[in-house]
Short mmCIF file of C-alpha atoms in Angstrom, two decimals:
data_model
loop_
_atom_site.label_atom_id
_atom_site.label_comp_id
_atom_site.label_asym_id
_atom_site.label_seq_id
_atom_site.Cartn_x
_atom_site.Cartn_y
_atom_site.Cartn_z
CA UNK A 1 17.70 -43.03 15.69
CA UNK A 2 19.46 -39.76 16.56
CA UNK A 3 20.62 -39.36 12.96
CA UNK A 4 17.05 -39.89 11.67
CA UNK A 5 15.71 -37.22 14.02
CA UNK A 6 18.42 -34.80 12.95
CA UNK A 7 17.59 -35.39 9.28
CA UNK A 8 13.86 -34.88 9.96
CA UNK A 9 14.52 -31.62 11.79
CA UNK A 10 16.72 -30.44 8.94
CA UNK A 11 13.96 -31.16 6.39
CA UNK A 12 11.43 -29.25 8.50
CA UNK A 13 13.87 -26.35 8.69
CA UNK A 14 14.23 -26.34 4.88
CA UNK A 15 10.46 -26.33 4.42
CA UNK A 16 10.14 -23.45 6.88
CA UNK A 17 12.74 -21.40 5.04
CA UNK A 18 11.18 -22.17 1.65
CA UNK A 19 7.69 -21.13 2.72
CA UNK A 20 9.09 -18.12 4.52
CA UNK A 21 10.58 -16.92 1.25
CA UNK A 22 7.23 -17.09 -0.49
CA UNK A 23 4.75 -15.59 1.92
CA UNK A 24 5.17 -12.54 4.13
CA UNK A 25 1.54 -11.96 5.12
CA UNK A 26 -1.56 -14.07 5.46
CA UNK A 27 -3.42 -14.15 2.17
CA UNK A 28 -6.46 -11.91 1.92
CA UNK A 29 -9.06 -10.69 -0.52
CA UNK A 30 -9.62 -6.99 -1.16
CA UNK A 31 -11.55 -4.85 -3.61
CA UNK A 32 -10.45 -1.92 -5.79
CA UNK A 33 -12.47 1.24 -5.20
CA UNK A 34 -12.26 3.10 -8.51
CA UNK A 35 -14.00 6.47 -8.53
CA UNK A 36 -14.15 7.47 -12.21
CA UNK A 37 -17.89 7.88 -12.34
CA UNK A 38 -20.68 10.44 -12.07
CA UNK A 39 -23.27 8.22 -10.41
CA UNK A 40 -21.28 6.67 -7.57
CA UNK A 41 -22.86 6.57 -4.10
CA UNK A 42 -21.45 8.87 -1.39
CA UNK A 43 -18.23 7.60 0.16
CA UNK A 44 -19.90 7.15 3.54
CA UNK A 45 -22.44 4.80 1.96
CA UNK A 46 -19.68 2.95 0.11
CA UNK A 47 -17.82 2.39 3.40
CA UNK A 48 -20.97 1.04 5.05
CA UNK A 49 -21.35 -1.31 2.10
CA UNK A 50 -17.73 -2.42 2.38
CA UNK A 51 -18.02 -3.12 6.10
CA UNK A 52 -21.40 -4.86 5.92
CA UNK A 53 -20.05 -7.26 3.30
CA UNK A 54 -16.99 -8.19 5.33
CA UNK A 55 -14.48 -6.61 2.94
CA UNK A 56 -11.37 -5.94 5.00
CA UNK A 57 -9.04 -4.39 2.39
CA UNK A 58 -9.56 -1.64 -0.18
CA UNK A 59 -7.33 -0.33 -2.94
CA UNK A 60 -7.53 3.40 -3.61
CA UNK A 61 -5.83 4.47 -6.82
CA UNK A 62 -5.11 8.03 -5.64
CA UNK A 63 -4.56 9.64 -2.22
CA UNK A 64 -7.63 11.84 -2.59
CA UNK A 65 -8.37 13.46 0.81
CA UNK A 66 -12.11 13.30 0.10
CA UNK A 67 -11.83 9.52 -0.27
CA UNK A 68 -9.18 8.87 2.40
CA UNK A 69 -10.60 10.73 5.36
CA UNK A 70 -13.86 8.75 5.68
CA UNK A 71 -11.82 5.54 5.99
CA UNK A 72 -10.02 6.82 9.09
CA UNK A 73 -10.93 4.75 12.14
CA UNK A 74 -12.94 2.17 10.19
CA UNK A 75 -10.37 -0.60 10.63
CA UNK A 76 -10.35 -1.18 6.87
CA UNK A 77 -6.83 -1.79 5.60
CA UNK A 78 -5.73 0.32 2.65
CA UNK A 79 -3.53 -0.07 -0.40
CA UNK A 80 -2.96 3.50 -1.64
CA UNK A 81 -1.64 4.61 -5.00
CA UNK A 82 1.13 7.15 -5.53
CA UNK A 83 0.09 8.80 -8.84
CA UNK A 84 2.38 8.37 -11.84
CA UNK A 85 2.73 12.11 -12.37
CA UNK A 86 4.12 12.78 -8.87
CA UNK A 87 7.04 10.38 -9.26
CA UNK A 88 9.56 12.86 -10.78
CA UNK A 89 8.97 15.32 -7.93
CA UNK A 90 9.60 12.71 -5.25
CA UNK A 91 12.51 11.09 -7.09
CA UNK A 92 14.40 14.32 -7.78
CA UNK A 93 14.07 15.95 -4.37
CA UNK A 94 15.49 15.22 -0.90
CA UNK A 95 13.88 12.64 1.37
CA UNK A 96 12.26 15.49 3.29
CA UNK A 97 10.01 16.08 0.27
CA UNK A 98 8.79 12.49 0.46
CA UNK A 99 8.23 12.82 4.21
CA UNK A 100 6.19 15.98 3.71
CA UNK A 101 4.22 14.39 0.86
CA UNK A 102 3.33 11.34 2.96
CA UNK A 103 2.33 13.43 5.94
CA UNK A 104 0.21 15.95 4.04
CA UNK A 105 -1.37 13.65 1.43
CA UNK A 106 -1.90 10.44 3.38
CA UNK A 107 -1.21 10.48 7.11
CA UNK A 108 -3.06 13.76 7.64
CA UNK A 109 -6.22 11.97 6.55
CA UNK A 110 -5.88 8.36 7.67
CA UNK A 111 -3.96 6.59 10.42
CA UNK A 112 -0.68 4.98 9.33
CA UNK A 113 -1.74 1.71 10.96
CA UNK A 114 -4.48 1.34 8.34
CA UNK A 115 -2.05 1.74 5.43
CA UNK A 116 -0.55 -1.61 4.42
CA UNK A 117 0.88 -0.85 0.97
CA UNK A 118 1.86 2.12 -1.14
CA UNK A 119 1.62 1.43 -4.87
CA UNK A 120 4.19 3.65 -6.55
CA UNK A 121 2.80 4.11 -10.04
CA UNK A 122 0.23 2.01 -11.87
CA UNK A 123 0.97 0.24 -15.18
CA UNK A 124 3.71 2.74 -16.00
CA UNK A 125 5.56 0.48 -18.44
CA UNK A 126 2.37 0.04 -20.46
CA UNK A 127 0.61 3.41 -20.22
CA UNK A 128 3.17 6.01 -19.06
CA UNK A 129 6.66 4.79 -20.04
CA UNK A 130 8.01 8.32 -19.58
CA UNK A 131 7.91 7.71 -15.83
CA UNK A 132 9.79 4.38 -15.96
CA UNK A 133 13.16 5.82 -14.82
CA UNK A 134 11.49 7.35 -11.75
CA UNK A 135 9.93 4.20 -10.27
CA UNK A 136 12.84 2.87 -8.22
CA UNK A 137 14.27 6.28 -7.21
CA UNK A 138 10.81 7.26 -5.93
CA UNK A 139 10.36 3.98 -4.08
CA UNK A 140 13.81 4.44 -2.51
CA UNK A 141 12.98 7.95 -1.31
CA UNK A 142 9.63 6.84 0.09
CA UNK A 143 11.27 3.90 1.82
CA UNK A 144 13.78 6.23 3.46
CA UNK A 145 10.92 8.51 4.44
CA UNK A 146 9.03 5.61 6.02
CA UNK A 147 12.19 4.61 7.88
CA UNK A 148 12.47 8.13 9.26
CA UNK A 149 8.83 8.00 10.36
CA UNK A 150 9.29 4.55 11.92
CA UNK A 151 6.85 2.93 9.47
CA UNK A 152 9.11 0.97 7.10
CA UNK A 153 8.31 -2.37 8.72
CA UNK A 154 4.51 -1.93 8.66
CA UNK A 155 3.97 -0.26 5.26
CA UNK A 156 5.30 -2.07 2.19
CA UNK A 157 6.27 -0.40 -1.08
CA UNK A 158 5.93 -1.72 -4.60
CA UNK A 159 4.65 -0.75 -8.05
CA UNK A 160 1.71 -2.26 -9.94
CA UNK A 161 2.20 -3.60 -13.47
CA UNK A 162 0.19 -4.95 -16.36
CA UNK A 163 0.78 -8.49 -17.59
CA UNK A 164 2.48 -6.98 -20.65
CA UNK A 165 5.73 -6.73 -18.70
CA UNK A 166 6.14 -10.32 -19.90
CA UNK A 167 7.29 -10.70 -23.49
CA UNK A 168 6.32 -14.35 -23.39
CA UNK A 169 3.96 -16.00 -20.92
CA UNK A 170 3.09 -19.39 -22.39
CA UNK A 171 3.81 -21.95 -21.24
CA UNK A 172 4.55 -20.47 -17.79
CA UNK A 173 8.02 -22.02 -17.57
CA UNK A 174 9.03 -20.23 -20.80
CA UNK A 175 8.06 -16.80 -19.48
CA UNK A 176 10.49 -13.90 -19.75
CA UNK A 177 10.31 -10.20 -19.03
CA UNK A 178 10.26 -7.69 -21.86
CA UNK A 179 13.91 -6.84 -22.49
CA UNK A 180 13.03 -3.19 -23.11
CA UNK A 181 11.95 -2.64 -19.50
CA UNK A 182 14.61 -4.71 -17.76
CA UNK A 183 16.86 -1.70 -17.01
CA UNK A 184 14.02 -0.38 -14.82
CA UNK A 185 12.42 -3.64 -13.71
CA UNK A 186 15.49 -5.46 -12.42
CA UNK A 187 16.39 -2.77 -9.85
CA UNK A 188 12.75 -2.91 -8.72
CA UNK A 189 12.97 -6.68 -8.26
CA UNK A 190 16.16 -6.19 -6.24
CA UNK A 191 14.36 -3.77 -3.94
CA UNK A 192 11.41 -6.13 -3.56
CA UNK A 193 13.77 -9.00 -2.77
CA UNK A 194 15.71 -6.98 -0.21
CA UNK A 195 12.60 -5.67 1.57
CA UNK A 196 10.49 -8.84 1.25
CA UNK A 197 7.86 -6.91 -0.68
CA UNK A 198 5.59 -8.31 -3.41
CA UNK A 199 5.67 -7.95 -7.15
CA UNK A 200 2.29 -6.33 -7.85
CA UNK A 201 0.56 -7.37 -11.05
CA UNK A 202 -2.81 -6.78 -12.71
CA UNK A 203 -4.02 -10.11 -14.09
CA UNK A 204 -7.06 -10.43 -16.36
CA UNK A 205 -7.79 -13.80 -18.00
CA UNK A 206 -10.81 -11.97 -19.44
CA UNK A 207 -8.54 -9.94 -21.73
CA UNK A 208 -6.64 -13.05 -22.80
CA UNK A 209 -9.96 -14.63 -23.74
CA UNK A 210 -11.43 -11.74 -25.74
CA UNK A 211 -8.13 -11.07 -27.52
CA UNK A 212 -7.41 -14.71 -28.40
CA UNK A 213 -10.71 -16.65 -28.37
CA UNK A 214 -9.31 -19.22 -30.84
CA UNK A 215 -6.58 -20.21 -28.38
CA UNK A 216 -8.07 -19.34 -24.97
CA UNK A 217 -11.33 -21.06 -24.10
CA UNK A 218 -13.94 -19.33 -21.96
CA UNK A 219 -14.04 -22.34 -19.63
CA UNK A 220 -10.26 -22.22 -19.10
CA UNK A 221 -10.51 -18.54 -18.17
CA UNK A 222 -13.46 -19.17 -15.82
CA UNK A 223 -11.98 -22.04 -13.75
CA UNK A 224 -14.41 -24.59 -15.18
CA UNK A 225 -12.32 -26.40 -17.79
CA UNK A 226 -11.96 -30.17 -17.73
CA UNK A 227 -8.88 -29.82 -19.92
CA UNK A 228 -5.53 -29.83 -18.12
CA UNK A 229 -2.34 -28.41 -19.57
CA UNK A 230 1.00 -29.73 -18.35
CA UNK A 231 4.17 -27.72 -17.92
CA UNK A 232 7.26 -28.94 -16.07
CA UNK A 233 5.18 -31.78 -14.61
CA UNK A 234 2.72 -29.29 -13.14
CA UNK A 235 -1.01 -29.33 -13.92
CA UNK A 236 -2.80 -26.17 -15.08
CA UNK A 237 -6.59 -26.27 -15.42
CA UNK A 238 -7.14 -22.49 -15.46
CA UNK A 239 -5.52 -19.40 -16.93
CA UNK A 240 -5.19 -17.48 -13.66
CA UNK A 241 -2.76 -19.99 -12.14
CA UNK A 242 -0.72 -20.11 -15.33
CA UNK A 243 -0.55 -16.31 -15.40
CA UNK A 244 0.73 -16.07 -11.82
CA UNK A 245 3.34 -18.78 -12.26
CA UNK A 246 4.52 -17.08 -15.44
CA UNK A 247 5.69 -14.13 -13.30
CA UNK A 248 7.37 -16.50 -10.85
CA UNK A 249 9.31 -18.26 -13.61
CA UNK A 250 10.30 -14.93 -15.18
CA UNK A 251 11.64 -13.64 -11.86
CA UNK A 252 13.60 -16.84 -11.29
CA UNK A 253 15.24 -16.47 -14.71
CA UNK A 254 16.58 -13.10 -13.52
CA UNK A 255 17.94 -14.64 -10.31
CA UNK A 256 15.12 -13.61 -7.97
CA UNK A 257 13.51 -16.46 -6.09
CA UNK A 258 10.99 -16.13 -3.30
CA UNK A 259 9.51 -12.73 -4.18
CA UNK A 260 5.77 -12.92 -3.42
CA UNK A 261 3.25 -12.09 -6.12
CA UNK A 262 0.31 -9.84 -5.24
CA UNK A 263 -2.61 -9.43 -7.62
CA UNK A 264 -3.58 -5.77 -7.40
CA UNK A 265 -6.36 -6.07 -10.00
CA UNK A 266 -8.38 -8.90 -11.43
CA UNK A 267 -12.01 -9.20 -12.42
CA UNK A 268 -14.64 -9.88 -15.05
CA UNK A 269 -17.20 -7.46 -16.55
CA UNK A 270 -20.95 -8.03 -16.44
CA UNK A 271 -21.77 -6.42 -19.81
CA UNK A 272 -20.38 -4.66 -22.87
CA UNK A 273 -18.94 -7.46 -25.01
CA UNK A 274 -19.44 -11.12 -25.86
CA UNK A 275 -18.36 -13.20 -22.86
CA UNK A 276 -19.15 -10.44 -20.36
CA UNK A 277 -22.17 -11.37 -18.25
CA UNK A 278 -23.39 -11.49 -14.67
CA UNK A 279 -23.03 -15.27 -14.59
CA UNK A 280 -19.48 -15.22 -15.91
CA UNK A 281 -18.44 -12.41 -13.57
CA UNK A 282 -19.84 -14.33 -10.61
CA UNK A 283 -18.13 -17.57 -11.66
CA UNK A 284 -14.74 -15.91 -12.08
CA UNK A 285 -14.75 -13.72 -8.98
CA UNK A 286 -16.23 -16.40 -6.72
CA UNK A 287 -13.42 -18.77 -7.71
CA UNK A 288 -10.85 -16.05 -7.08
CA UNK A 289 -12.24 -15.36 -3.60
CA UNK A 290 -12.22 -19.05 -2.64
CA UNK A 291 -8.67 -19.42 -3.98
CA UNK A 292 -7.44 -16.51 -1.87
CA UNK A 293 -9.26 -17.36 1.35
CA UNK A 294 -8.29 -21.04 1.22
CA UNK A 295 -4.60 -20.34 0.55
CA UNK A 296 -4.70 -22.67 -2.43
CA UNK A 297 -1.68 -21.13 -4.11
CA UNK A 298 -0.64 -22.15 -7.63
CA UNK A 299 0.89 -25.32 -9.11
CA UNK A 300 4.40 -23.90 -8.73
CA UNK A 301 3.75 -22.53 -5.25
CA UNK A 302 1.07 -24.81 -3.78
CA UNK A 303 -0.40 -23.78 -0.45
CA UNK A 304 1.21 -20.34 -0.63
CA UNK A 305 -1.58 -17.79 -0.37
CA UNK A 306 -2.05 -14.90 -2.76
CA UNK A 307 -3.20 -11.44 -1.75
CA UNK A 308 -5.77 -10.49 -4.39
CA UNK A 309 -7.78 -7.34 -5.10
CA UNK A 310 -10.93 -7.69 -7.17
CA UNK A 311 -11.75 -4.98 -9.68
CA UNK A 312 -14.11 -3.16 -9.16
CA UNK A 313 -16.38 -2.08 -6.30
CA UNK A 314 -18.78 -0.17 -8.60
CA UNK A 315 -19.29 0.29 -12.32
CA UNK A 316 -17.42 3.43 -13.42
CA UNK A 317 -19.33 5.24 -16.17
CA UNK A 318 -16.55 7.79 -16.60
CA UNK A 319 -13.93 5.32 -17.77
CA UNK A 320 -12.68 5.62 -21.32
CA UNK A 321 -12.16 2.78 -23.77
CA UNK A 322 -14.44 -0.06 -24.74
CA UNK A 323 -17.95 -0.30 -23.28
CA UNK A 324 -17.07 -3.30 -21.08
CA UNK A 325 -14.48 -1.15 -19.24
CA UNK A 326 -17.43 0.55 -17.52
CA UNK A 327 -19.00 -2.69 -16.26
CA UNK A 328 -16.60 -4.35 -13.83
CA UNK A 329 -18.57 -3.35 -10.73
CA UNK A 330 -19.53 -5.96 -8.14
CA UNK A 331 -22.14 -3.57 -6.73
CA UNK A 332 -24.62 -1.31 -8.46
CA UNK A 333 -24.77 2.40 -7.61
CA UNK A 334 -27.80 1.52 -5.44
CA UNK A 335 -25.59 -0.68 -3.26
CA UNK A 336 -27.12 -3.94 -4.44
CA UNK A 337 -24.76 -6.72 -5.54
CA UNK A 338 -24.76 -7.53 -9.22
CA UNK A 339 -24.34 -11.17 -8.11
CA UNK A 340 -24.29 -12.98 -4.80
CA UNK A 341 -20.58 -13.15 -4.04
CA UNK A 342 -19.25 -13.62 -0.51
CA UNK A 343 -15.95 -12.17 0.74
CA UNK A 344 -15.41 -14.34 3.81
#
């Protein structure tokens, strides 16, 4: 009997360690607050909207004092971007420069206890490859700065990336990272592993659908497919789960197991192209919210919650690109929801 108890305790210990590797924080749902628009409501009204709808986390793409200061004292947790163009300055200067930058650009406007993540660069490998060599040196300097300020255990550092960092993503178990970015990505993964920080990715099944409608069905992208795909004896009935597990498999191929995945952007537009509609946006985002709040996880990591940020709080009429890029907003500029989604 004693041997059986010992074996049971050992199995429980293994499960604890395994789950501990995967999840560092309780899963939550947040919303990206993009501000590239001429008709956006005042920030004070936006914050009232955020609070009244039970949204507890917001992603700000830039540390704009005008946007940061009104959040101070609200209790809303923040994920704040470090702009791509500032990376060389922080990377090439002493840690004191990073300390001064944090204090003057962020902590002078909002309390450190509201800041949960700093996103060092956004989609650099895809949009601004010039800054690729500066990602990890900048993160290292900021980490040392946070250590000096006594904040390294409460504020996590990472960098947000487009799904294109994968050279192959289907099926998920065959996923690999683009070999061209590995010299910059692998040191980042090492940092994330060492500091128990997440790999931040922007995941859009919508783009997979509009770019490959012959191979990606609308139902599979919208969580309503009756068709199940099998990979390594795991069942995939939607594209979102397959996309997340693709990153997990790719990291494991490079020797990094247990790094959490955080979705820093995902969403569906309400207009602007075939497949974009209010009904489809509601269906997609509602399923994402339920997945996050219920800690559903993915087939490869079942029951392991995902921190997810929906894109976008408002439509942004100043965004460039295709028309649909300006129609990801969950709320209209009048503060009324485009569709009846709940965040809790």
